[in-house]
C-alpha positions as CSV (number, residue, x, y, z in Angstrom):
1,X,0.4,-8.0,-13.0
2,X,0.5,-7.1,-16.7
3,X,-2.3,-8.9,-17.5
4,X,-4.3,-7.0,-14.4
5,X,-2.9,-3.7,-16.2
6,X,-4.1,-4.5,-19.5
7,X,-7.1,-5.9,-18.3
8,X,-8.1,-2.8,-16.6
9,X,-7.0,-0.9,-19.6
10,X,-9.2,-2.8,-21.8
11,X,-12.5,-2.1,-19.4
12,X,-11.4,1.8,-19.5
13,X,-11.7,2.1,-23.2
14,X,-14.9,-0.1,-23.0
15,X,-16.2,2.4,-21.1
16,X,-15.2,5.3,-23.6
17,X,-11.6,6.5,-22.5
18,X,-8.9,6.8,-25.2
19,X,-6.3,5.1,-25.3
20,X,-3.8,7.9,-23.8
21,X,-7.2,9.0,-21.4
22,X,-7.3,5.5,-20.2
23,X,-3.3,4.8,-19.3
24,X,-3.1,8.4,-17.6
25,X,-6.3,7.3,-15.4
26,X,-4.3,3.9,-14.9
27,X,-1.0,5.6,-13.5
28,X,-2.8,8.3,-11.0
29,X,-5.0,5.3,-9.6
30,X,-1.7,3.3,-9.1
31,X,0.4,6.0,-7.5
32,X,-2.4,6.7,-5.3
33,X,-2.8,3.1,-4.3
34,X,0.9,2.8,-3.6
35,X,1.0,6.0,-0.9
36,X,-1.7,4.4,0.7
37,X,-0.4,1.1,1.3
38,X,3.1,2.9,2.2
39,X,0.8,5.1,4.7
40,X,-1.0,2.2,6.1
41,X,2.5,0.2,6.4
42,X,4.6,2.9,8.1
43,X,1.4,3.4,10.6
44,X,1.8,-1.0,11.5
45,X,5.3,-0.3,11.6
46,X,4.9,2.4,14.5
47,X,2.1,0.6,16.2
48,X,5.1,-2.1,16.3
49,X,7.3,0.1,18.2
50,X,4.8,1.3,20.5
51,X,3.6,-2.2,21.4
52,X,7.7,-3.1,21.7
53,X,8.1,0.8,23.9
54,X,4.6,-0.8,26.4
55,X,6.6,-3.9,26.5
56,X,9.9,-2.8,28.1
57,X,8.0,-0.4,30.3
58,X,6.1,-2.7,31.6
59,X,8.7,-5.6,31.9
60,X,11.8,-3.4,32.3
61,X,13.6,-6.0,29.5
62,X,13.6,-5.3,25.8
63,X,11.5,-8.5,24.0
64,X,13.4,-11.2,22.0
65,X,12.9,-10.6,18.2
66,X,11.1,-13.2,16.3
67,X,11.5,-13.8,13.0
């Protein structure tokens, strides 16, 4: 992961960022990143308890879990 870090780093600057412009640019794009893959996994997670909610409506038995 470090080397993906530096790596994109190293293509900022390239493209005329400073140093500091360049690692603040980094950070945003990452936090943004990370609320949308949190969003995107708390919305699965739902769709998983909806799809378990259909199940025992339509069955009248709660599913086995598989892990």
């Amino acid at each position: 992961m470090a080397e993906l870090k530096e790596g994109i780093l190293k293509l900022l600057k390239n493209y005329g960022m400073t140093d500091n412009k360049a690692e603040e640019y980094y950070k945003k794009q990452v936090k943004e990143i990370k609320k949308v893959v949190v969003k995107e996994h708390v919305e699965q997670l739902k769709q998983e308890c909806v799809d378990v909610l259909d199940e025992i409506n339509r069955t009248g038995e709660i599913p086995g879990l598989v892990f």
